[in-house]
Coordinates of C-alpha atoms in Angstrom, one line a residue:
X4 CA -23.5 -21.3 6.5
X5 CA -21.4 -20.3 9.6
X6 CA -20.1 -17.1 11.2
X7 CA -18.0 -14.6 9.4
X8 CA -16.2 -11.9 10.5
X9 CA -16.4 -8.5 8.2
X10 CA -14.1 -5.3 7.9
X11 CA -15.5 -2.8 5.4
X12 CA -12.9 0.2 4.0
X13 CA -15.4 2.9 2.6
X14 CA -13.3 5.0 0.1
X15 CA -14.2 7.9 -1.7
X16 CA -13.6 5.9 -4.7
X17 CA -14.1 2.4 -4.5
X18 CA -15.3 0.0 -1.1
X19 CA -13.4 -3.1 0.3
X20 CA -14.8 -6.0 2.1
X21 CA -12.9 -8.8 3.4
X22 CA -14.4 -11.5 5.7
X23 CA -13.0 -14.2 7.3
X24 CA -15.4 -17.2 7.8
X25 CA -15.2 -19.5 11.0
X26 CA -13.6 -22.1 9.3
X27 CA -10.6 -20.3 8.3
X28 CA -11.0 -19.1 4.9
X29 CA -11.6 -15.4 3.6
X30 CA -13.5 -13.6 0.9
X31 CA -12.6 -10.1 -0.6
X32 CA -15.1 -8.1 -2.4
X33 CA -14.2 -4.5 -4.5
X34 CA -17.1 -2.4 -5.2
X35 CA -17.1 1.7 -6.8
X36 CA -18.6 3.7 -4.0
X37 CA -20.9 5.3 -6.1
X38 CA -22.8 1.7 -6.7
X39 CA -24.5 1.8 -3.7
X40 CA -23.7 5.4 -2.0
X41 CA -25.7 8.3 -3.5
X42 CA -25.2 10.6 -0.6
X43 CA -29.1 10.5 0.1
X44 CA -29.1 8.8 4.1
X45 CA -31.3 6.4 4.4
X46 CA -30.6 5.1 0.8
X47 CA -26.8 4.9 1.9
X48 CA -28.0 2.9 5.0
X49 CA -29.9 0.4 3.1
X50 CA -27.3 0.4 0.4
X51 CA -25.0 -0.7 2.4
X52 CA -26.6 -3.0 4.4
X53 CA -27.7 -5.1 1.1
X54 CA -23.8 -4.9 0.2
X55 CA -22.5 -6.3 3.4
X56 CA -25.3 -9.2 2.9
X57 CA -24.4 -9.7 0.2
X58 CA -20.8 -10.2 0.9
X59 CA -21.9 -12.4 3.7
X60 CA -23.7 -14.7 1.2
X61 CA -25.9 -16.7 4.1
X62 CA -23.0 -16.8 7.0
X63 CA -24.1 -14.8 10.2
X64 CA -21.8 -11.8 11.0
X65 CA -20.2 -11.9 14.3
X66 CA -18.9 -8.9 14.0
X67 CA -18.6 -6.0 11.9
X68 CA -15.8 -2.9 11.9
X69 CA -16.2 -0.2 9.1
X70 CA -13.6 3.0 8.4
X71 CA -15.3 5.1 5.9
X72 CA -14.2 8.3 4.1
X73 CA -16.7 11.3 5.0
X74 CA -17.1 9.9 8.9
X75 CA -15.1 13.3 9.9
X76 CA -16.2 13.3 13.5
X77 CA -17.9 11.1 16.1
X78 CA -21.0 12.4 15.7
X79 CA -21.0 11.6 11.9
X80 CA -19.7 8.0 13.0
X81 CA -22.6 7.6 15.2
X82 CA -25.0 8.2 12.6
X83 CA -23.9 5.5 10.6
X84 CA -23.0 3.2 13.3
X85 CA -26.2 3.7 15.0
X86 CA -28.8 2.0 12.4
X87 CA -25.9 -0.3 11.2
X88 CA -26.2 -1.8 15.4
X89 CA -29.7 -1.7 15.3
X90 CA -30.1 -4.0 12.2
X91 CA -26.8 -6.2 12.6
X92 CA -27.5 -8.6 15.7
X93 CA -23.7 -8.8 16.6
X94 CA -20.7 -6.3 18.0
X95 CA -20.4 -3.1 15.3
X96 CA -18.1 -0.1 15.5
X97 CA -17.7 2.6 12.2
X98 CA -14.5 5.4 12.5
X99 CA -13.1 7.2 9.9
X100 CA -11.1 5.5 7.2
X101 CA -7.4 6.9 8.4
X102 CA -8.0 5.2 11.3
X103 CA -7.4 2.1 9.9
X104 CA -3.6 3.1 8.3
X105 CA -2.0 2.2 12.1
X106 CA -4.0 -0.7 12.9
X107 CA -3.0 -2.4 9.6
X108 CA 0.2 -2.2 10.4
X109 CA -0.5 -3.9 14.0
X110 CA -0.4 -0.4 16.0
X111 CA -3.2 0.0 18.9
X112 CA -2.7 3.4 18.1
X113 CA -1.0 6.4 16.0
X114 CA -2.3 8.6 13.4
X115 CA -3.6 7.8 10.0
X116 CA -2.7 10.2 7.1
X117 CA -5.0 9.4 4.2
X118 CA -3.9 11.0 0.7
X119 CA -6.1 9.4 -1.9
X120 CA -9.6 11.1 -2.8
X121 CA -9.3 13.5 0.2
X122 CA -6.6 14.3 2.6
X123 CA -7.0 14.1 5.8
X124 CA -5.3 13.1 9.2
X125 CA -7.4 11.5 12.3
X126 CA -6.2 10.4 15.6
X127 CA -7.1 9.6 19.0
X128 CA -5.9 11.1 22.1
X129 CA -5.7 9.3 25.8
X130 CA -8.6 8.9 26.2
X131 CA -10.0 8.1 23.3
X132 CA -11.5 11.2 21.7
X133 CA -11.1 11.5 18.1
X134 CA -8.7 14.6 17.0
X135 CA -9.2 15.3 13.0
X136 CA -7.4 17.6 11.1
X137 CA -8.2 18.3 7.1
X138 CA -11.0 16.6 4.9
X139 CA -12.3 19.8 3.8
X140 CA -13.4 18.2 0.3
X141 CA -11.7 18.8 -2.9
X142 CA -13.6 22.4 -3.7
X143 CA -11.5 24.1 -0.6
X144 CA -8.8 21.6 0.9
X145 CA -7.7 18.3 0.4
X146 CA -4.7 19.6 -0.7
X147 CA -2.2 16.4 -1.2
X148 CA -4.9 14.2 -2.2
X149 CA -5.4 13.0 -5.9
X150 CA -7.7 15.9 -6.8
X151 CA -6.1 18.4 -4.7
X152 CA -2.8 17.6 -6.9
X153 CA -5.2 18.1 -9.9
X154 CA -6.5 21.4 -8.9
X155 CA -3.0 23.0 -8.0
X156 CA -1.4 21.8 -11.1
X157 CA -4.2 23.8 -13.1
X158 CA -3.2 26.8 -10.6
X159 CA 0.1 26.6 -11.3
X160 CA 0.0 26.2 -15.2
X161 CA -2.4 28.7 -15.6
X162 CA -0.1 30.7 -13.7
X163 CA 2.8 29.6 -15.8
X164 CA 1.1 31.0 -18.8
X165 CA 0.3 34.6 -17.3
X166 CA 3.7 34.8 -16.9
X167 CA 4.7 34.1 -20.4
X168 CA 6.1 30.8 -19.5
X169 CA 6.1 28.0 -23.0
X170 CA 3.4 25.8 -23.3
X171 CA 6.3 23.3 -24.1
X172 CA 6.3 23.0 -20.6
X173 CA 5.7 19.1 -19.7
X174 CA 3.0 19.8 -17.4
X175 CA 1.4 22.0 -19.4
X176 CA 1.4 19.3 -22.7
X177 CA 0.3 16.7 -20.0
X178 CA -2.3 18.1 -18.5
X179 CA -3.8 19.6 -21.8
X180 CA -3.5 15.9 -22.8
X181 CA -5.7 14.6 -19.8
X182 CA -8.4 16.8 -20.4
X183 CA -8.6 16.9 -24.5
X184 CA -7.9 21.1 -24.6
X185 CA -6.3 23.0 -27.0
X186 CA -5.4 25.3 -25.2
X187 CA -4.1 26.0 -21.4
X188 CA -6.0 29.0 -20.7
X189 CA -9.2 26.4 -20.2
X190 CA -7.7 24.1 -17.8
X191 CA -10.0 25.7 -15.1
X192 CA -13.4 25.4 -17.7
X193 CA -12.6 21.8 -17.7
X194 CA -11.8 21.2 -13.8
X195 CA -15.0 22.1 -12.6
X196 CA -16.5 20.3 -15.4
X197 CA -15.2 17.0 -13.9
X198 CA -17.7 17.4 -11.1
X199 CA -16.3 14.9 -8.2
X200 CA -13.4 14.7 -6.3
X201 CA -13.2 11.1 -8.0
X202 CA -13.3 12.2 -11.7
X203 CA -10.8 14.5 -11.2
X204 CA -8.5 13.1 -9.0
X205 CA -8.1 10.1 -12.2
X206 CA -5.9 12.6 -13.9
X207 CA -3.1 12.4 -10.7
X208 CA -0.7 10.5 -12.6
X209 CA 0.1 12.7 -15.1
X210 CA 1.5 15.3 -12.6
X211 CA 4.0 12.6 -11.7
X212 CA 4.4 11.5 -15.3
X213 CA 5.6 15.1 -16.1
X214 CA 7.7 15.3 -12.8
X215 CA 9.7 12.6 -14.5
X216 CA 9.8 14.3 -17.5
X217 CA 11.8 16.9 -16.0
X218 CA 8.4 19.7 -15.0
X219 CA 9.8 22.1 -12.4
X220 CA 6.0 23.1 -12.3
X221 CA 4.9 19.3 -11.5
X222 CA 7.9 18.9 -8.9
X223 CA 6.6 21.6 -7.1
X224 CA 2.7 20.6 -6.8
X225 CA 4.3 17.4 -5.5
X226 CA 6.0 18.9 -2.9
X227 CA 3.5 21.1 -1.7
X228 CA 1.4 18.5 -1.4
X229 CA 3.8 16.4 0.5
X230 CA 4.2 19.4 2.7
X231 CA 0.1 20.2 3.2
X232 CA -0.2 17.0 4.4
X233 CA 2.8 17.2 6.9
X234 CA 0.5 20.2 7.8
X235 CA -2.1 18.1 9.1
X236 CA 0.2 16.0 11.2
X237 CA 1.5 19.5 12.7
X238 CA -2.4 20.0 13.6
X239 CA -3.0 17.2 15.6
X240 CA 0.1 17.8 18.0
X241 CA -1.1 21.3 18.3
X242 CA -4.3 19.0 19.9
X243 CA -1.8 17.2 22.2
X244 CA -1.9 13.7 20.0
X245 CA 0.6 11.6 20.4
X246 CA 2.8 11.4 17.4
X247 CA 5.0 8.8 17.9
X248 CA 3.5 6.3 15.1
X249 CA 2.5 8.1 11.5
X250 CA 0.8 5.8 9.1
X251 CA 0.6 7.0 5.7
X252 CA -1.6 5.5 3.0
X253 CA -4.3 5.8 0.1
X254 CA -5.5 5.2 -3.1
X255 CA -5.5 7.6 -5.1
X256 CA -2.6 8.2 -6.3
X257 CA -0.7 5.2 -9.5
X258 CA 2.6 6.8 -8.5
X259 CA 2.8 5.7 -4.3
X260 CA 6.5 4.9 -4.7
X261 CA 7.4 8.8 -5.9
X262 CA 4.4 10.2 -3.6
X263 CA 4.7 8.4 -0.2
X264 CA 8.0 6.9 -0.4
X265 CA 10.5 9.8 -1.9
X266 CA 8.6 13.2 -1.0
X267 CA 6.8 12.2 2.4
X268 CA 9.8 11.3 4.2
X269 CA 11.7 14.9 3.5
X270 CA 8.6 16.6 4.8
X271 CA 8.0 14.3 8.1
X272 CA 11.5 14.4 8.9
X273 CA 10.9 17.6 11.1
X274 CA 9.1 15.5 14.0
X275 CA 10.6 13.6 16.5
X276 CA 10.0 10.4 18.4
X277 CA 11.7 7.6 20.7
X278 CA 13.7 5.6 18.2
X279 CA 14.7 5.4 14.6
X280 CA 14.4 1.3 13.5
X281 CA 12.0 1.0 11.1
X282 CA 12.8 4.1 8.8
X283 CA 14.4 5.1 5.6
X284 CA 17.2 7.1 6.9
X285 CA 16.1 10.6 6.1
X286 CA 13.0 10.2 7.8
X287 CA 15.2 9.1 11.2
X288 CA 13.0 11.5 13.8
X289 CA 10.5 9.5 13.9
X290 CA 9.5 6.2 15.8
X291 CA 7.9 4.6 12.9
X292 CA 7.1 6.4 9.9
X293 CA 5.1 3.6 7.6
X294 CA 3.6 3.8 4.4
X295 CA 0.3 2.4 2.9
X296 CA 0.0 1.8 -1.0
X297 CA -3.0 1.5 -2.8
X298 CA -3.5 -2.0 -2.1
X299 CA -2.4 -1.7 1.3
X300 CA -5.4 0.4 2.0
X301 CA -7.5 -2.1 0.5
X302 CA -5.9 -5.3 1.9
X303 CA -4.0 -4.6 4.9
X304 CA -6.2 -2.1 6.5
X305 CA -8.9 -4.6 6.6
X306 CA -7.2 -7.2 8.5
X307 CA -6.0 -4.7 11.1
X308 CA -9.8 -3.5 11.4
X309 CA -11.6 -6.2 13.1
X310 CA -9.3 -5.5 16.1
X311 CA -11.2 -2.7 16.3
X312 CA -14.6 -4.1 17.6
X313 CA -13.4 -8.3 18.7
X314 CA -10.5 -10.4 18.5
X315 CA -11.0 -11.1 15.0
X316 CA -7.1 -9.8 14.0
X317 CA -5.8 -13.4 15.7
X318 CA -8.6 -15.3 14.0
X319 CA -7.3 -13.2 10.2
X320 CA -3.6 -14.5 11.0
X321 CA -4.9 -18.3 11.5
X322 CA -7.2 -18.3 8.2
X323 CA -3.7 -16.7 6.5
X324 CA -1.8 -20.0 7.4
X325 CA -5.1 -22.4 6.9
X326 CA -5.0 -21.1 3.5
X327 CA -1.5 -22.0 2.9
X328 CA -1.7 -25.5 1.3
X329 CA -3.8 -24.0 -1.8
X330 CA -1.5 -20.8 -2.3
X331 CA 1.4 -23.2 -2.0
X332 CA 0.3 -25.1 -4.9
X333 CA -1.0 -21.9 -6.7
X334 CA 3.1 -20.5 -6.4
X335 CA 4.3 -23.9 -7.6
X336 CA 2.6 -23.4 -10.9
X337 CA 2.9 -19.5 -11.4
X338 CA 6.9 -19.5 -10.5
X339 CA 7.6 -22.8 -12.2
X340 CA 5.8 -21.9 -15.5
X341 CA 7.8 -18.3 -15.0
X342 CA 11.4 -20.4 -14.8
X343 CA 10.5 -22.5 -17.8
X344 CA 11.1 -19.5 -19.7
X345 CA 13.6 -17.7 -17.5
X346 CA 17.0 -16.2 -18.7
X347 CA 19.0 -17.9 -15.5
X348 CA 22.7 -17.2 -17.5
X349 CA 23.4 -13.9 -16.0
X350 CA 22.9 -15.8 -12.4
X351 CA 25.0 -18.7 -13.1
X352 CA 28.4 -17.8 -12.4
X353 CA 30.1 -15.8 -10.0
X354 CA 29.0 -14.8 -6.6
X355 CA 25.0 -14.1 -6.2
X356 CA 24.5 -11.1 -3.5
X357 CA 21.1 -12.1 -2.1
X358 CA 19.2 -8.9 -0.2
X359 CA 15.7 -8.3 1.6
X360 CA 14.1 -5.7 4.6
X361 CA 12.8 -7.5 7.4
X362 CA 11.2 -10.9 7.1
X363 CA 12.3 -10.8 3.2
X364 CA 16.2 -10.6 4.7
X365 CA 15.7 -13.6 6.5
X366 CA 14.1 -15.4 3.5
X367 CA 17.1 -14.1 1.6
X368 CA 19.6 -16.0 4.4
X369 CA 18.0 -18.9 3.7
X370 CA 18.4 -18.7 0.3
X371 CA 22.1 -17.9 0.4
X372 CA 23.2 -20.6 2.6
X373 CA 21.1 -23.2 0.3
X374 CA 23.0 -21.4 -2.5
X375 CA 26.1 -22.2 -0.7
X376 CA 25.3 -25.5 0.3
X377 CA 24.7 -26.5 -3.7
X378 CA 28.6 -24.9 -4.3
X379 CA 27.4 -21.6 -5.3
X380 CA 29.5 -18.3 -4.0
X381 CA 26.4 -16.8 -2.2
X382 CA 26.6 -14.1 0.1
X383 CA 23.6 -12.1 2.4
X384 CA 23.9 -8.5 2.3
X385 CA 21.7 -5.9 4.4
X386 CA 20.2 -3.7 1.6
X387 CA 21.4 -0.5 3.9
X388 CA 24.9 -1.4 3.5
X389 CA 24.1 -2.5 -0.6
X390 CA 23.3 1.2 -1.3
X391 CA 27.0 2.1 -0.9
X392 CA 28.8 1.8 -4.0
X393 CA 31.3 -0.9 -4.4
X394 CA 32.0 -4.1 -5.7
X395 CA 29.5 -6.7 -3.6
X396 CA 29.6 -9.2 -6.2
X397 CA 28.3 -10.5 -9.8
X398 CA 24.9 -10.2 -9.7
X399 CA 22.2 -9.3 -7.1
X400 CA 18.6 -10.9 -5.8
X401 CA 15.9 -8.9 -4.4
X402 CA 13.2 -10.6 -1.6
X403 CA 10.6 -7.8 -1.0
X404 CA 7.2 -9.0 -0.9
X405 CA 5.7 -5.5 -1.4
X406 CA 8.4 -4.5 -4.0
X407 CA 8.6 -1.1 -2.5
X408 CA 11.2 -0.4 0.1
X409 CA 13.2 2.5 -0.4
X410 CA 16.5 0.7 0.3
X411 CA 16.2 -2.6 -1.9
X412 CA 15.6 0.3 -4.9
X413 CA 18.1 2.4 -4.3
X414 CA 20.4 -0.2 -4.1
X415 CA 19.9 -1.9 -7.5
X416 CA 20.0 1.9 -8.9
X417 CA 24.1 1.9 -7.5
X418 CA 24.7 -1.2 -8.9
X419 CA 22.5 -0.7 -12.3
X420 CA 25.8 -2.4 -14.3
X421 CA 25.1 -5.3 -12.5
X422 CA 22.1 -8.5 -13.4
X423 CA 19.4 -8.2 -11.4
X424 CA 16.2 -10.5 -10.2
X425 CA 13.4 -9.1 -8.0
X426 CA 11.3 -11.5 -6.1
X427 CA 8.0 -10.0 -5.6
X428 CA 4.3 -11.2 -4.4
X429 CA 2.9 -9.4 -7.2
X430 CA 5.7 -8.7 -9.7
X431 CA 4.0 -5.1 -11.3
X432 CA 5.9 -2.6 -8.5
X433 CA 9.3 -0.5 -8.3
X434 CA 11.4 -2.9 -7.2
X435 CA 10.7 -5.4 -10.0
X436 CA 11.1 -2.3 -12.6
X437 CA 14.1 -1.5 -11.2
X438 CA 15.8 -4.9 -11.7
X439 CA 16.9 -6.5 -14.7
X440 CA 14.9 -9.5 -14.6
X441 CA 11.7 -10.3 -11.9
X442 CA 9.8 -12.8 -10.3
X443 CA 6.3 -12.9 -8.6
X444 CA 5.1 -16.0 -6.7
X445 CA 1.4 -14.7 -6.1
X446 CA 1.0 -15.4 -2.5
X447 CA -1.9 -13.6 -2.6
X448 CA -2.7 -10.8 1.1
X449 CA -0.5 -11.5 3.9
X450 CA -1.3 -11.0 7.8
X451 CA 0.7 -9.3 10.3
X452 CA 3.3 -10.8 11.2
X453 CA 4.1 -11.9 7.9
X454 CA 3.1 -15.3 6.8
X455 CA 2.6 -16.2 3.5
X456 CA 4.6 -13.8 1.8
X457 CA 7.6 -15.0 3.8
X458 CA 7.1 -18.7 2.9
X459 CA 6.2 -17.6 -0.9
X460 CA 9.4 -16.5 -0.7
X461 CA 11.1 -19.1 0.5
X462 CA 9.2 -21.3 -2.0
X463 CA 10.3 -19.3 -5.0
X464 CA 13.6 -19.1 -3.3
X465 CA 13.8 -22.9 -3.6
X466 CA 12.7 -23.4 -7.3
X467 CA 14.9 -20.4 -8.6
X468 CA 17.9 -22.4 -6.4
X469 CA 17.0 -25.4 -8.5
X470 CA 16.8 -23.9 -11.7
X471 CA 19.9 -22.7 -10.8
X472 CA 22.0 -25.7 -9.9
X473 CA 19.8 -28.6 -10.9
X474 CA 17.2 -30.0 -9.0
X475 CA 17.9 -31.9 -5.4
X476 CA 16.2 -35.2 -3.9
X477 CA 13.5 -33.1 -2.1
X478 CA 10.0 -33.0 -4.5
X479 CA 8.2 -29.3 -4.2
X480 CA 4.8 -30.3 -4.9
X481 CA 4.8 -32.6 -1.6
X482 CA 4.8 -28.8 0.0
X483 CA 1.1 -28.3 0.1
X484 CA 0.3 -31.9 1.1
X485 CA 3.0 -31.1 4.3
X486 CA 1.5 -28.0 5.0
X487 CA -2.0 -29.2 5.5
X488 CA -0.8 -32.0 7.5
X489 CA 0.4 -29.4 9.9

């Protein structure tokens, strides 16, 4: 069956393994936690071993890297990583899940800010010991995690009612709503009732749902939240880490774009660091302030995490382009079936500003200058300079693989009078509700440096282009045959 190489991210509510077999290919499972982790120890160790062979499915591991949530210290690492080596004939190494938010994001260091079922924030220092501030649980701390939201946002409507505030209030209705109550007053009956951090921390996006609706109360559990978890950061340098790279991420919250995106960076803006280039530009202090959705801490994380025991992170970014032919093919049929069916007339006339961050700005040059090339008035903007209002042109497309920078949104929310098209990998994010119109092209996880999602991109760049202005003398679906030939 061959070797595989296997990073496991153990959350609080669900576990992630990805594997990468020696001939290039890789495997994902998605487990609940609670399937195999009772919170007895030697069950856990067993139930864990059975789910990692399992997941192997015959192949030998060659090495194995784990980040799991409740590993708070070194010593509680050791005592999983110990009978893990002692049964697993091949290099092993278990650290706290945050420690895995920098190395997805191709970091050897930086700390790792984990806001999902807990909250807390790990680092290392210079040599090598582990600083960790927060993970208190949900009972007494986590505050900025999904059940730490939950819990203040009882605190502060109960306290909204002893005040004689209405129980119009939208946070009030919403959270009333959640947990099936008549009346506010028992909001704290039916916390505790919920029993685990997991179970209550489900209820987090109605705190954002009532932010939108206009809840001064929810707007300010958010923050605070935000702010705690700044907190935690402030720990750390008290410790003497360094602090130049902050990686926030988790899965707890539905609402990462309004969470991580829009409150974080007002609250990390305090620290400072060397250079400002890869930040939304109220968070300039910093070096690199990144941010980890929900399925960034399931899919990224793991590729950055065999990195931390082999040299298994080059091996990830060779099975991503070995895999390309199929998810070629796979894009060909999901974009073309979306096109047959595609509104293209508020695209076809005028000039077409074509935007992207990073490796989805160069997909959008290409795109332009093909656009150009056909007779089309095409132009490449910097989605910086696209936020300003203005007159750029007559309608707008979007690369972002994610579908979550801050810029590309804020952009098509200046220009909201103008036709849109978001070109996303997975179509369900901000950006592609922000636009008028959307595309996905399914490219499936990407590695670092980008990949796939770049030449999904492209791809659907192409087929739109000939939707657009008729088909040229090159055939698409010779793609994936020239790919594997390669």
């Amino acid at each position: 069956m061959g070797y595989i190489t296997i990073g496991v991210d153990i959350g609080g509510t669900k576990t992630h393994l990805r594997g990468c077999l020696d001939q290039g290919t890789d495997r994902d499972l998605v487990v609940r936690t609670s399937e195999w982790r009772s919170g007895a120890y030697d069950h856990d160790i067993a139930g864990l071993i059975a789910l990692i062979r399992r997941f192997a499915a015959g192949a030998t591991p060659n090495s194995i890297a784990i980040g799991s949530h409740g590993c708070d210290d070194e010593e509680e690492c050791a005592v999983l990583q110990q009978p893990l080596s002692n049964h697993f004939a091949c290099p092993l190494r278990v650290v706290n899940d945050a420690e895995l938010f920098p190395l997805a994001m191709g970091l050897s260091s930086g700390i790792g800010v984990v806001a999902g079922t807990g909250s807390i924030a790990v680092a290392r220092d210079q040599k090598g010991k582990m600083h960790v501030a927060g993970g208190w649980g949900w009972v007494i701390g986590d505050e900025g995690s999904a059940p730490g939201l939950v819990r203040e946002a009882g605190r502060a409507v109960r306290l909204h009612i002893d005040l004689g505030g209405a129980r119009s209030e939208p946070l009030v209705e919403a959270l009333c709503e959640a947990f099936g109550l008549n009346s506010p007053t028992n909001i704290g009956t039916a916390i505790a009732k919920e029993g685990s951090a997991a179970a209550l921390g489900r209820h987090a996006p109605v705190i954002f749902y009532a932010a939108n609706e206009g809840s001064s109360l929810a707007k300010r559990v958010i923050d605070e939240g935000a702010a705690a978890l700044t907190q935690l950061v402030h720990h750390l340098m008290l410790a003497g880490v360094p602090h130049k790279d902050i990686v926030v991420g988790g899965g707890g919250h539905s609402r990462p774009a309004s969470f991580s995106q829009c409150v974080l960076p007002s609250n990390f803006q305090s620290f400072r660091g060397d250079s400002s280039g890869h930040l939304p530009r109220q968070a300039a202090g910093f070096r690199r302030l990144r941010y980890g959705a929900a399925t960034s801490h399931g899919r990224r994380s793991l590729r950055g995490l065999n990195h931390l025991s082999t040299q298994g992170y080059p091996m990830i970014y060779r099975s991503t382009i070995a895999r390309q032919p199929d998810q070629f093919r796979h894009t060909l049929e999901v974009v073309g079936s979306q096109l047959r069916d595609f509104d293209l007339v508020p695209f076809e006339k005028g000039t077409v500003v074509v935007t992207g961050i990073g490796a989805s700005y160069e997909a959008a040059g290409v795109v332009a200058g093909e656009l150009q090339r056909r007779g089309r008035r095409a132009n490449t903007w910097r989605a910086v300079d696209l936020m300003e209002p203005g007159d750029p042109g007559d309608a707008i497309i979007v690369f972002s693989v994610g579908g979550r920078s801050i810029e590309p949104i804020a952009a098509l929310t200046v220009h909201s009078r103008l036709p849109s098209l978001a070109i996303t990998n997975e179509g369900n994010d901000p950006l592609s509700r922000a636009a008028s119109a959307a595309l996905r092209f399914e490219s499936g996880p990407d590695s670092l440096p980008s990949s796939t999602g770049y030449t999904g991109s492209l791809l659907a760049g192409g087929l739109l282009i000939d939707a657009l202005c008729g088909e040229d003398s090159f055939n698409w679906n010779d793609i994936p045959l020239i790919a594997s030939e390669v």
